[in-house]
PDB file of C-alpha atoms and ligand atoms in Angstrom:
ATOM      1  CA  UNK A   4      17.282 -21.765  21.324  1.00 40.00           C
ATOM      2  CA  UNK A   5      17.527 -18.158  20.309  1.00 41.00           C
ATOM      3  CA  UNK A   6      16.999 -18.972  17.161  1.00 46.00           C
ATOM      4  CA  UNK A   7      13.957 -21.708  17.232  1.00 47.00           C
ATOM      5  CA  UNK A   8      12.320 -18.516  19.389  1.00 49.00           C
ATOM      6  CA  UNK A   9      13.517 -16.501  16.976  1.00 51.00           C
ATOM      7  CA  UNK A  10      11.355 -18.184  14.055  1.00 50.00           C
ATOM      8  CA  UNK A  11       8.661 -18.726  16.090  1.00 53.00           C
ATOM      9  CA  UNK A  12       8.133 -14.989  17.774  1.00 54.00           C
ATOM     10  CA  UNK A  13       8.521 -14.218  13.319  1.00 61.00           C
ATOM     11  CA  UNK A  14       5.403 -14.433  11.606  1.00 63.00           C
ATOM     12  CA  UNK A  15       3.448 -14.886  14.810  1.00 71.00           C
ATOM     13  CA  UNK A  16       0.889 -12.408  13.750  1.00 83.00           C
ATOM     14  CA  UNK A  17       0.825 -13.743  10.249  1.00 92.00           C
ATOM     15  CA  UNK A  18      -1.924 -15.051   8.555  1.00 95.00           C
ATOM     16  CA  UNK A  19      -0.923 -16.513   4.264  1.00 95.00           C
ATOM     17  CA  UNK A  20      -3.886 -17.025   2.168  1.00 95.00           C
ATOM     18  CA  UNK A  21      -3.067 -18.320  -1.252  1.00 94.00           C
ATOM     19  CA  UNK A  22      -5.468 -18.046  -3.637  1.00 96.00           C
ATOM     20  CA  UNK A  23      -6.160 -19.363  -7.506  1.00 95.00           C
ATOM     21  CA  UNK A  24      -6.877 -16.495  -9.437  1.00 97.00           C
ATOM     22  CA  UNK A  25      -6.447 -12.561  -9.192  1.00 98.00           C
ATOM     23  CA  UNK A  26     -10.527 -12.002  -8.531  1.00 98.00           C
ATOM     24  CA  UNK A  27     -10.274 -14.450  -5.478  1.00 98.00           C
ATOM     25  CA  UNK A  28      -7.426 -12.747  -4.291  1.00 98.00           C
ATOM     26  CA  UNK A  29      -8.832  -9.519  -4.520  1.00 98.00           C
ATOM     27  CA  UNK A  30     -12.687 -10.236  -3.296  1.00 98.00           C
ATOM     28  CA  UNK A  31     -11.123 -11.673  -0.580  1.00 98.00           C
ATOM     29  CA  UNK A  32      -8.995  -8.224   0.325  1.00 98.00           C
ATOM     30  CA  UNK A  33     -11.940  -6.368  -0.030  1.00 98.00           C
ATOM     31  CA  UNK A  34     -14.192  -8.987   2.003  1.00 98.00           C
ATOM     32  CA  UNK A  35     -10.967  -7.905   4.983  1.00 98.00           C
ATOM     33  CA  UNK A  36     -11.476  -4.066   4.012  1.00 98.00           C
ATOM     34  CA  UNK A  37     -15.102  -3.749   3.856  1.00 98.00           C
ATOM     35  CA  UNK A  38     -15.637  -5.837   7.570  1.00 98.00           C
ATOM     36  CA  UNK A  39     -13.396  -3.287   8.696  1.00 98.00           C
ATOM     37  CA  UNK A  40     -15.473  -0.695   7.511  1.00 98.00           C
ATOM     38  CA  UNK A  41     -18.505  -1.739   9.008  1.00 98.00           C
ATOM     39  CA  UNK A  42     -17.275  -2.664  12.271  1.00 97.00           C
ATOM     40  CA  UNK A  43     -15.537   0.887  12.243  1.00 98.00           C
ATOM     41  CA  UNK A  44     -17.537   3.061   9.905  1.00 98.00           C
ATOM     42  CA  UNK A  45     -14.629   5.891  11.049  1.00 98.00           C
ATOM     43  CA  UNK A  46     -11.822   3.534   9.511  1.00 98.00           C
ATOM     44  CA  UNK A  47      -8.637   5.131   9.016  1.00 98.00           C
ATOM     45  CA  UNK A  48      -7.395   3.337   5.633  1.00 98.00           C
ATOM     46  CA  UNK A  49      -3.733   3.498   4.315  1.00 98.00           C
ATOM     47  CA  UNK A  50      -3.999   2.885   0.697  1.00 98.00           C
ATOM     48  CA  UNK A  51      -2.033   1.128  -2.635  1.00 98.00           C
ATOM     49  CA  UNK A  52      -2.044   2.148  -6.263  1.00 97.00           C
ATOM     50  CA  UNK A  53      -0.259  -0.355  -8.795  1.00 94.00           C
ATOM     51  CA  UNK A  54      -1.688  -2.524 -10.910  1.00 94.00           C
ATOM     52  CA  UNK A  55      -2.292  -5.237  -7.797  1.00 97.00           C
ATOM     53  CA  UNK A  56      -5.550  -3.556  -5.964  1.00 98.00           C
ATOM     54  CA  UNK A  57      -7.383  -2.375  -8.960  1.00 98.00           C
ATOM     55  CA  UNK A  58      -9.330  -5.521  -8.559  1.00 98.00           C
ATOM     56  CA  UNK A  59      -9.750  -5.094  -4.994  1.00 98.00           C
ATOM     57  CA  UNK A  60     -11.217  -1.266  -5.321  1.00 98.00           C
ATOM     58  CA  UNK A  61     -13.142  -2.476  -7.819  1.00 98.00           C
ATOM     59  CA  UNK A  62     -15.089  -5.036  -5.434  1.00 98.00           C
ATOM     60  CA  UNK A  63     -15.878  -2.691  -2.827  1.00 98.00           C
ATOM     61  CA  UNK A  64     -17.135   0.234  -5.276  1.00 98.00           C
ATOM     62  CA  UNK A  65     -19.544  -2.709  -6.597  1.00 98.00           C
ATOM     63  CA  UNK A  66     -20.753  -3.367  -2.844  1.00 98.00           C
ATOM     64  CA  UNK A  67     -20.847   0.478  -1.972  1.00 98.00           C
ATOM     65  CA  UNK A  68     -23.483   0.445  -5.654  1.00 98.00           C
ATOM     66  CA  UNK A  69     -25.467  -2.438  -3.991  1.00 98.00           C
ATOM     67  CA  UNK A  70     -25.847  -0.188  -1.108  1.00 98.00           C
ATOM     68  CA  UNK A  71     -23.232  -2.801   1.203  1.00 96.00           C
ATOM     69  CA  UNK A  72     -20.550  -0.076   1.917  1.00 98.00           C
ATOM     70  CA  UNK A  73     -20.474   3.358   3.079  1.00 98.00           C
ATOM     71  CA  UNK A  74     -17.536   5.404   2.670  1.00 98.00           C
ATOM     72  CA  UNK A  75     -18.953   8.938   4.337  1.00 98.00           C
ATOM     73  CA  UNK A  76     -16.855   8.321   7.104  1.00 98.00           C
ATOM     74  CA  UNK A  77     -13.628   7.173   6.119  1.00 98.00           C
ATOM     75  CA  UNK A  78     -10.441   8.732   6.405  1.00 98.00           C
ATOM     76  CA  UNK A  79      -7.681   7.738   3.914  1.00 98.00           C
ATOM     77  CA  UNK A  80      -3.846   8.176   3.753  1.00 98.00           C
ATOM     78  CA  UNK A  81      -2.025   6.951   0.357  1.00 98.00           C
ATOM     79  CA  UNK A  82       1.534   5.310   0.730  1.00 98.00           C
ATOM     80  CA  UNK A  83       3.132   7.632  -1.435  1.00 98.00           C
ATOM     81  CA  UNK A  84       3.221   9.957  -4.908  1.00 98.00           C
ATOM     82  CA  UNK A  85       5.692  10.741  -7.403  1.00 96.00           C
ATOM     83  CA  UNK A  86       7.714  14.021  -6.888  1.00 97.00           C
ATOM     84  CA  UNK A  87       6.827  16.324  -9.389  1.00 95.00           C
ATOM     85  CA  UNK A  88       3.749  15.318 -10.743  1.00 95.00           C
ATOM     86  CA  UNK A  89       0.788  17.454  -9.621  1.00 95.00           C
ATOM     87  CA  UNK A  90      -3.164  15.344  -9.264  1.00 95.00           C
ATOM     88  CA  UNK A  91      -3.902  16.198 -12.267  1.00 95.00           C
ATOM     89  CA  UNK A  92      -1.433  14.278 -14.259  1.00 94.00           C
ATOM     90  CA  UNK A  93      -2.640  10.773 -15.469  1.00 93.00           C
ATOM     91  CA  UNK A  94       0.062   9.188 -14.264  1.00 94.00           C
ATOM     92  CA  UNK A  95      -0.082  10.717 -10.641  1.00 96.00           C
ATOM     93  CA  UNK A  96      -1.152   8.695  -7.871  1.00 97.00           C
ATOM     94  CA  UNK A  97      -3.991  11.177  -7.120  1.00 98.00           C
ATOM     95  CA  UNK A  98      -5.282  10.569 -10.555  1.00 97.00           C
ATOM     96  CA  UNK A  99      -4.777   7.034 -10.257  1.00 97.00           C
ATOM     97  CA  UNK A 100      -7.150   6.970  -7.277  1.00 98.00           C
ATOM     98  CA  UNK A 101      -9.576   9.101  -8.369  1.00 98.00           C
ATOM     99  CA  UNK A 102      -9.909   7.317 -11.273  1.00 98.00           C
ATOM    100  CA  UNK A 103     -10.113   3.865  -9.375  1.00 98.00           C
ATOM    101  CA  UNK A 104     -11.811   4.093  -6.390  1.00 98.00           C
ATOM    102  CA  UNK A 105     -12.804   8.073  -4.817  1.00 98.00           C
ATOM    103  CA  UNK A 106     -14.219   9.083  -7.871  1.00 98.00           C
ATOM    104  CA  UNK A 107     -16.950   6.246  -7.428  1.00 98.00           C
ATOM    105  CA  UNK A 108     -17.757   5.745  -4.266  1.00 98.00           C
ATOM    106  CA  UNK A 109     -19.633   8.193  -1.434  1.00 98.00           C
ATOM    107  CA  UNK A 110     -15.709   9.392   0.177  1.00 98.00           C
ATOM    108  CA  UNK A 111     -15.953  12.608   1.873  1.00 98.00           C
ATOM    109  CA  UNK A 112     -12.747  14.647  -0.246  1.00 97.00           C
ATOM    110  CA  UNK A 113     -12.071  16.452   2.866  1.00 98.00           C
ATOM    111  CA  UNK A 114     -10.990  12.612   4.015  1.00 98.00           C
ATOM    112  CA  UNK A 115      -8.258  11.747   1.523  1.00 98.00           C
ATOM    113  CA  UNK A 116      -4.870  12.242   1.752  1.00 98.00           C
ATOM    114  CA  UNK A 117      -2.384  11.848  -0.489  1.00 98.00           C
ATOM    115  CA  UNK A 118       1.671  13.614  -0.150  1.00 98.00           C
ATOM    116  CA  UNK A 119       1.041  16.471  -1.985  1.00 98.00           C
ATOM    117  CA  UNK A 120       4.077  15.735  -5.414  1.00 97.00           C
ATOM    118  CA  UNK A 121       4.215  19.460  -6.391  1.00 97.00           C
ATOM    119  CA  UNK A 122       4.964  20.629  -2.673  1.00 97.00           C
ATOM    120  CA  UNK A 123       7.886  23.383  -2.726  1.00 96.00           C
ATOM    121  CA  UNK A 124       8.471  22.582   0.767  1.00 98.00           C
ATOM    122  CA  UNK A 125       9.589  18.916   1.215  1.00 98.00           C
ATOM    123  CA  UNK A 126      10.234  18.857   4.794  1.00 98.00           C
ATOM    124  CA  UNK A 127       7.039  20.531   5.880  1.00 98.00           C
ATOM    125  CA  UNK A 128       4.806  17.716   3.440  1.00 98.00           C
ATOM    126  CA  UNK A 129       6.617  15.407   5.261  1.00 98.00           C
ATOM    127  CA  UNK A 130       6.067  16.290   8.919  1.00 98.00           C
ATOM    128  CA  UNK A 131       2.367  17.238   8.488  1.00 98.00           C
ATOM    129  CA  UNK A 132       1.329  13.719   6.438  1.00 98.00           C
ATOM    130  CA  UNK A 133       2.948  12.293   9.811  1.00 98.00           C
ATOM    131  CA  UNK A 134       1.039  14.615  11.844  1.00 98.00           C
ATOM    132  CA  UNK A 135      -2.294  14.202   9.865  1.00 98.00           C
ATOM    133  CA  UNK A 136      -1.917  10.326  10.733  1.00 98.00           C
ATOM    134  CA  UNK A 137      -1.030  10.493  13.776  1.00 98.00           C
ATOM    135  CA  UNK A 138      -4.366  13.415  14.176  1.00 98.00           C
ATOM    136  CA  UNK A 139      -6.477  10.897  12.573  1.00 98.00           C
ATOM    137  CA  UNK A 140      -5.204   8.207  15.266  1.00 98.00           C
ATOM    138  CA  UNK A 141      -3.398   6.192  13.221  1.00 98.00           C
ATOM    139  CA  UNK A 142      -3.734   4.061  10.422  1.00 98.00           C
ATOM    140  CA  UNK A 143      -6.459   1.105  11.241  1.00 98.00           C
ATOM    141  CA  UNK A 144      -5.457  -1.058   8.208  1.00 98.00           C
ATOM    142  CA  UNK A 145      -2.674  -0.530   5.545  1.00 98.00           C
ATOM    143  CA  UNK A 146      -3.131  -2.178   2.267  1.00 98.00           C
ATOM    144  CA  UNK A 147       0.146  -3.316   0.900  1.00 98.00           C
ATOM    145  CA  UNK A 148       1.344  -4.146  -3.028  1.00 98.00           C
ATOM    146  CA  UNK A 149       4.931  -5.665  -2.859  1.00 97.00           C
ATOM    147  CA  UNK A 150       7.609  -4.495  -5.581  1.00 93.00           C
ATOM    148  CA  UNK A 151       9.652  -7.101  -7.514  1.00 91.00           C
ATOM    149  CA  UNK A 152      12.832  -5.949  -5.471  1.00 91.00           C
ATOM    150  CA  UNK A 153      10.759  -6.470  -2.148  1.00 95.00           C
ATOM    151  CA  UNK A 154      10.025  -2.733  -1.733  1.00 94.00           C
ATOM    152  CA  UNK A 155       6.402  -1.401   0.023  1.00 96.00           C
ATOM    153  CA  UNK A 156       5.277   1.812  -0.777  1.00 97.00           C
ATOM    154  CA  UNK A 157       8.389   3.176  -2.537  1.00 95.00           C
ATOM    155  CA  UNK A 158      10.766   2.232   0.162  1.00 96.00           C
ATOM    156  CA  UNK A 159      13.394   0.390  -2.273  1.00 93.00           C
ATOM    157  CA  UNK A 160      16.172  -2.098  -0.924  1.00 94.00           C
ATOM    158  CA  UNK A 161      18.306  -0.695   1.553  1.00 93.00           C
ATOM    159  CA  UNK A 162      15.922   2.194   3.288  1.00 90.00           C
ATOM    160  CA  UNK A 163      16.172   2.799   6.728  1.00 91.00           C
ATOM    161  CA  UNK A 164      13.623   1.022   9.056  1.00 92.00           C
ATOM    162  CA  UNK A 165      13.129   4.425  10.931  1.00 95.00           C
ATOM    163  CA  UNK A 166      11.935   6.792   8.627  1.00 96.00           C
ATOM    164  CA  UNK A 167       8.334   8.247   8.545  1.00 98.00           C
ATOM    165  CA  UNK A 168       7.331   9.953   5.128  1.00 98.00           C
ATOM    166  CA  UNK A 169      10.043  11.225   3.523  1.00 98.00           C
ATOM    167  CA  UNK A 170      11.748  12.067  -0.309  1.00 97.00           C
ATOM    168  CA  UNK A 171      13.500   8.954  -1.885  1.00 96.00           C
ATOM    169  CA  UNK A 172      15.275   8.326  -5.508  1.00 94.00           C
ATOM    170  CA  UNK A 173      13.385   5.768  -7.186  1.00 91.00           C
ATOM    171  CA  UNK A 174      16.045   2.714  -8.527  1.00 85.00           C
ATOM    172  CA  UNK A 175      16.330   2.149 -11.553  1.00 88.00           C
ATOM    173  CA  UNK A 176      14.364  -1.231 -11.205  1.00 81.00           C
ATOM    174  CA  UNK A 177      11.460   0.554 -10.008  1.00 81.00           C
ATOM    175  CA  UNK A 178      11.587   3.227 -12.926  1.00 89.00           C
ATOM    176  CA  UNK A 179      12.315   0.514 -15.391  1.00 87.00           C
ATOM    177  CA  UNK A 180       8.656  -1.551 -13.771  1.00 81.00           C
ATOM    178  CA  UNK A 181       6.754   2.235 -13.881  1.00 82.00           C
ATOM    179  CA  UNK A 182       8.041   3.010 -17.224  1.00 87.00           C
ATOM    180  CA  UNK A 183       5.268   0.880 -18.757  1.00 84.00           C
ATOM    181  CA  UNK A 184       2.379   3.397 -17.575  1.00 82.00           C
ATOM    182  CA  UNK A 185       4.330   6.781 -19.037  1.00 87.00           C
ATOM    183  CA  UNK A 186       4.831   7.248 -23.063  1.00 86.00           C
ATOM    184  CA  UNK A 187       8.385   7.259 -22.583  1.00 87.00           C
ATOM    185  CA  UNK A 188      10.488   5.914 -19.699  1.00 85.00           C
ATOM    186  CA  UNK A 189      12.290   9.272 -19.512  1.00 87.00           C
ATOM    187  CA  UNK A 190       9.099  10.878 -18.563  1.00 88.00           C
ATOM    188  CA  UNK A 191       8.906   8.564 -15.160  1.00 90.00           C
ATOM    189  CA  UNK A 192       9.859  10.493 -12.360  1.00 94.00           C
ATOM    190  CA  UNK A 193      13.059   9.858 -10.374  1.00 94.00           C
ATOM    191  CA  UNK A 194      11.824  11.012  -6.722  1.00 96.00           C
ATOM    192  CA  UNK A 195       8.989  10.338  -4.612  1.00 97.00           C
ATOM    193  CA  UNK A 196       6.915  10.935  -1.705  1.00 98.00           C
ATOM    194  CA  UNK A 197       6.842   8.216   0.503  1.00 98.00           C
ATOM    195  CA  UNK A 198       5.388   6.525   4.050  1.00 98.00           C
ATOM    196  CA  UNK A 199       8.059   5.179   5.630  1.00 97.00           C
ATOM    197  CA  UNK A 200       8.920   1.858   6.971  1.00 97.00           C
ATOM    198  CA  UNK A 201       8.049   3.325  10.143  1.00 97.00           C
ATOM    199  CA  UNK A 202       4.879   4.777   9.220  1.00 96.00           C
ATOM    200  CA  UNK A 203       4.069   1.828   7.666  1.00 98.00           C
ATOM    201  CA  UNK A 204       4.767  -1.051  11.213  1.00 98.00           C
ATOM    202  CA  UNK A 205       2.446   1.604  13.124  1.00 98.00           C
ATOM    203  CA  UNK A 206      -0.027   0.480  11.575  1.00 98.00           C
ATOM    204  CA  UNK A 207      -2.634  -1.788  13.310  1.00 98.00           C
ATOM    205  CA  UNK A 208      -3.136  -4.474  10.711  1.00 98.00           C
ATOM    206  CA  UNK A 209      -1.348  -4.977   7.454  1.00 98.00           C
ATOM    207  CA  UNK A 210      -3.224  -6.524   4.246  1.00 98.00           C
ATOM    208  CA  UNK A 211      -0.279  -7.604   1.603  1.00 98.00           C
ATOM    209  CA  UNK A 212      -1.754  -8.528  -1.545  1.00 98.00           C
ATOM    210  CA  UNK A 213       0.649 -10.210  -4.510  1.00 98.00           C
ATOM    211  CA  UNK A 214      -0.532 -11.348  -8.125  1.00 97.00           C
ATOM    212  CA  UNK A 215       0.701 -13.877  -9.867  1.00 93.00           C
ATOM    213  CA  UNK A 216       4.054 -16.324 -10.030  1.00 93.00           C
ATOM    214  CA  UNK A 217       6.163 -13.329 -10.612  1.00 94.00           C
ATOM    215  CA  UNK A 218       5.871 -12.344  -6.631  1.00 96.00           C
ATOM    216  CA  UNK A 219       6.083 -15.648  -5.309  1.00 94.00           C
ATOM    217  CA  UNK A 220       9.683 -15.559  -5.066  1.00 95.00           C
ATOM    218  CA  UNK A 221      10.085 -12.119  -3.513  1.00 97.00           C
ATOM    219  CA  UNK A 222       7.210 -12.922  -1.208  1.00 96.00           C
ATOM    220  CA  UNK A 223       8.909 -16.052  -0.106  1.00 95.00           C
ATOM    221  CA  UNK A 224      12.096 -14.425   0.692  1.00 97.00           C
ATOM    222  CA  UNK A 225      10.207 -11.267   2.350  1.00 97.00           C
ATOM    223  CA  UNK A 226       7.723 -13.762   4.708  1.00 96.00           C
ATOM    224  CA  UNK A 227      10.563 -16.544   5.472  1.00 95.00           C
ATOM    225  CA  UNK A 228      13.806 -15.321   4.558  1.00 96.00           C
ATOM    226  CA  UNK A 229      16.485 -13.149   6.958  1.00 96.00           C
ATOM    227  CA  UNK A 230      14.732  -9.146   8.413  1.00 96.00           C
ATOM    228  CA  UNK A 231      16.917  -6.827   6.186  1.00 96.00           C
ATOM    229  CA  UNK A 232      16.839  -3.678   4.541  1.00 95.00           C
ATOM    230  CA  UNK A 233      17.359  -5.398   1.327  1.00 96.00           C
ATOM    231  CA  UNK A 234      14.372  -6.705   0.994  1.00 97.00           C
ATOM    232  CA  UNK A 235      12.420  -3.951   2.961  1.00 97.00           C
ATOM    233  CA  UNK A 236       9.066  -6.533   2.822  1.00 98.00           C
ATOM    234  CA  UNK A 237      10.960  -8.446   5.478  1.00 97.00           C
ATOM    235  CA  UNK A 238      10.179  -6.174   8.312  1.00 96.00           C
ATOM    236  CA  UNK A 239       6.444  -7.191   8.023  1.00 97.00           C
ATOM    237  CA  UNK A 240       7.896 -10.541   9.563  1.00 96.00           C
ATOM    238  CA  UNK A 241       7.511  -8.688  12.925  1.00 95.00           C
ATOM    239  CA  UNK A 242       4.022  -7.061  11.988  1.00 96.00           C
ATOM    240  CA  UNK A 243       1.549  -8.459  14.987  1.00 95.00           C
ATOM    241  CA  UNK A 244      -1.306  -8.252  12.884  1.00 97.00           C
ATOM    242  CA  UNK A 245      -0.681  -9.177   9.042  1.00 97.00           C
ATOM    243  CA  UNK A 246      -2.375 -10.901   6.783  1.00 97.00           C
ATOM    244  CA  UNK A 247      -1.010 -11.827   3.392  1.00 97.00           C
ATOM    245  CA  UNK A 248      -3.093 -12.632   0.548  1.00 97.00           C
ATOM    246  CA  UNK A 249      -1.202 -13.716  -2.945  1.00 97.00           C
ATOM    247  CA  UNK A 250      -3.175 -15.599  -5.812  1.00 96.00           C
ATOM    248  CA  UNK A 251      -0.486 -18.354  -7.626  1.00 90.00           C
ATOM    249  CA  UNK A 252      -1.417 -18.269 -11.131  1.00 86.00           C
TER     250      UNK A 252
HETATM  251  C1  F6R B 308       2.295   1.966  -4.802  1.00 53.51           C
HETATM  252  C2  F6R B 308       3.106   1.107  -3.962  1.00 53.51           C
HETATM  253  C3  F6R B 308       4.072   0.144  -4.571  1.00 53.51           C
HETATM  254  C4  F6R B 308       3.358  -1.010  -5.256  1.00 53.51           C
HETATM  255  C5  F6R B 308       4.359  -2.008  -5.830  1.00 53.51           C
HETATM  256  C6  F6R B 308       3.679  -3.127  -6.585  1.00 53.51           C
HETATM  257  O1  F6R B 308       1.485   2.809  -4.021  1.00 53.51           O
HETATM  258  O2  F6R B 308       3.000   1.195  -2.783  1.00 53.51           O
HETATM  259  O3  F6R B 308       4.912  -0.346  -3.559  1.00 53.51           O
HETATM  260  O4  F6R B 308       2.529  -1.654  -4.340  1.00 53.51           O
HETATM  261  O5  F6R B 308       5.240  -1.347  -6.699  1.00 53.51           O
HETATM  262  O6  F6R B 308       3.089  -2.610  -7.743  1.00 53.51           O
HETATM  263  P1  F6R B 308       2.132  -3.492  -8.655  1.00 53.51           P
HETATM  264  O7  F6R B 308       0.885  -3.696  -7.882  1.00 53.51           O
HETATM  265  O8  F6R B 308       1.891  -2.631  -9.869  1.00 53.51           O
HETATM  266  O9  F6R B 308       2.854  -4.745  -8.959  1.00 53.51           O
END
C-alpha cells in the first residue's frame, strides 16, 4: 500500500513531453517560457547554460525581434558559475549568457544575476544569491539541463538535498564533459558556484529539457527510478509542478 501510494503521490505534478528533434524540443520550452512571460511580464526566471537551451534562447530572442516578447521586466537568477573565472572569460557562464540570450534581447542588466566566480568572499556570495531570490520572491520557473551523471545545476551525485547556493568540486565526469569547451582540459575549473538542490525544489515550476538518446537513460532513472542523492535529478520526482521536455533522436 505504502508503496502503490508511494508511486502514485511520485510524479504527480509531472508532465513528459517527448519530442522528435532538438528544434521541437526547444520551441516547445520556449512556447512554456514565453506564456509565462506574458501572463507575468515581472517573471522571476532561473536559468541553464550548456549546450541543451541554446536552441531554446534562441526561439524566444527571435519572438522578442518579431516584437512577441518583452524582457524589460524580467528578473533572472543563473543556476550556477565556475569558481574562478571572472564574466569576461569565454568560457564563463556570464559570457555564455551574454553571448546567447541578454546580449540580444531588451533585459534590464540591473535584472540578471549570476554567482559572482571571482568573489573573495564565498560565504557572503552565497547567502546574498539566496537572499536576492528570496527578495525577488522566488523563482517563478527554473529551466533545467540534466548532466550525464544525473546532476542539475552542478549539484553532482551524492550532494545534499538541503543546501541553497553553495561551493562544490566539480567530478571528474563533469570536468571530463566541460573539457570540450576549454583549449585544454587542465584549464576547466575544478570548483563552482552553485543553486542548490534546495534552491532549486523552491521553485514554482520546473522545465527539464534533455537532447538526444544520450539522456534517455539518465532521464529514465531520474523520472522513474529510486529518490537518491546519486542521481540528484531524482528529487524532481517530488516537484508539484514539472514539466519535462526531452527530444529522442
Ligand atoms: C549548467 C547546468 C548543467 C547543465 C548540464 C547539461 O548551468 O546547470 O547542469 O544543464 O550539465 O549540460 P548540456 O546541456 O551541455 O548537456
Amino acid at each position: 500500500m505504502t508503496f502503490i501510494l508511494d508511486n502514485f503521490i511520485r510524479g504527480m505534478g509531472m508532465k513528459i513531453i517527448f519530442t522528435d528533434s532538438y528544434d521541437q524540443m526547444s520551441r516547445r520550452a520556449a512556447n512554456i517560457i514565453s506564456a509565462q512571460i506574458i501572463l507575468h511580464p515581472q517573471t522571476v526566471l532561473g536559468l541553464a547554460t550548456g549546450t541543451t537551451p541554446i536552441g531554446t534562447y534562441q526561439q524566444l530572442i527571435n519572438w522578442y525581434e518579431k516584437g512577441d516578447l518583452d524582457f524589460s521586466q524580467v528578473i533572472t537568477f543563473n543556476l550556477d558559475e565556475y569558481y574562478g573565472l571572472s564574466g569576461e572569460h569565454p568560457q564563463s557562464y556570464r559570457y555564455f549568457m551574454d553571448t546567447y540570450l541578454f546580449n540580444q534581447i531588451n533585459i534590464n542588466k540591473k535584472n540578471i544575476h549570476i554567482p559572482n566566480g571571482m568573489t573573495s568572499d564565498i560565504d557572503a556570495e552565497c547567502a546574498g544569491y539566496d537572499q536576492a531570490i528570496e527578495d525577488a520572491g522566488g523563482i517563478d520557473l527554473q529551466l533545467l539541463g540534466i548532466g550525464r551523471n544525473g546532476h542539475i545545476g552542478f549539484n553532482e551525485p551524492g550532494s545534499s538535498y538541503e543546501k541553497l547556493t553553495h561551493l562544490v568540486t566539480l567530478t571528474e565526469n563533469t570536468i571530463q564533459a566541460n573539457a570540450r569547451l576549454f583549449a585544454k582540459k587542465e584549464e576547466v575549473p575544478t570548483k563552482a558556484l552553485t543553486m542548490g538542490m534546495k534552491s532549486i525544489m523552491h521553485a514554482k515550476r520546473i522545465l527539464l529539457i534533455a537532447n538526444g538518446p544520450a539522456k534517455i537513460q539518465i532521464l529514465n532513472q531520474a523520472l522513474y527510478g529510486s529518490i537518491t542523492p546519486e542521481v540528484p535529478a531524482s528529487i524532481l520526482q517530488l516537484h508539484p509542478d514539472l514539466t519535462v521536455i526531452a527530444s529522442q533522436k
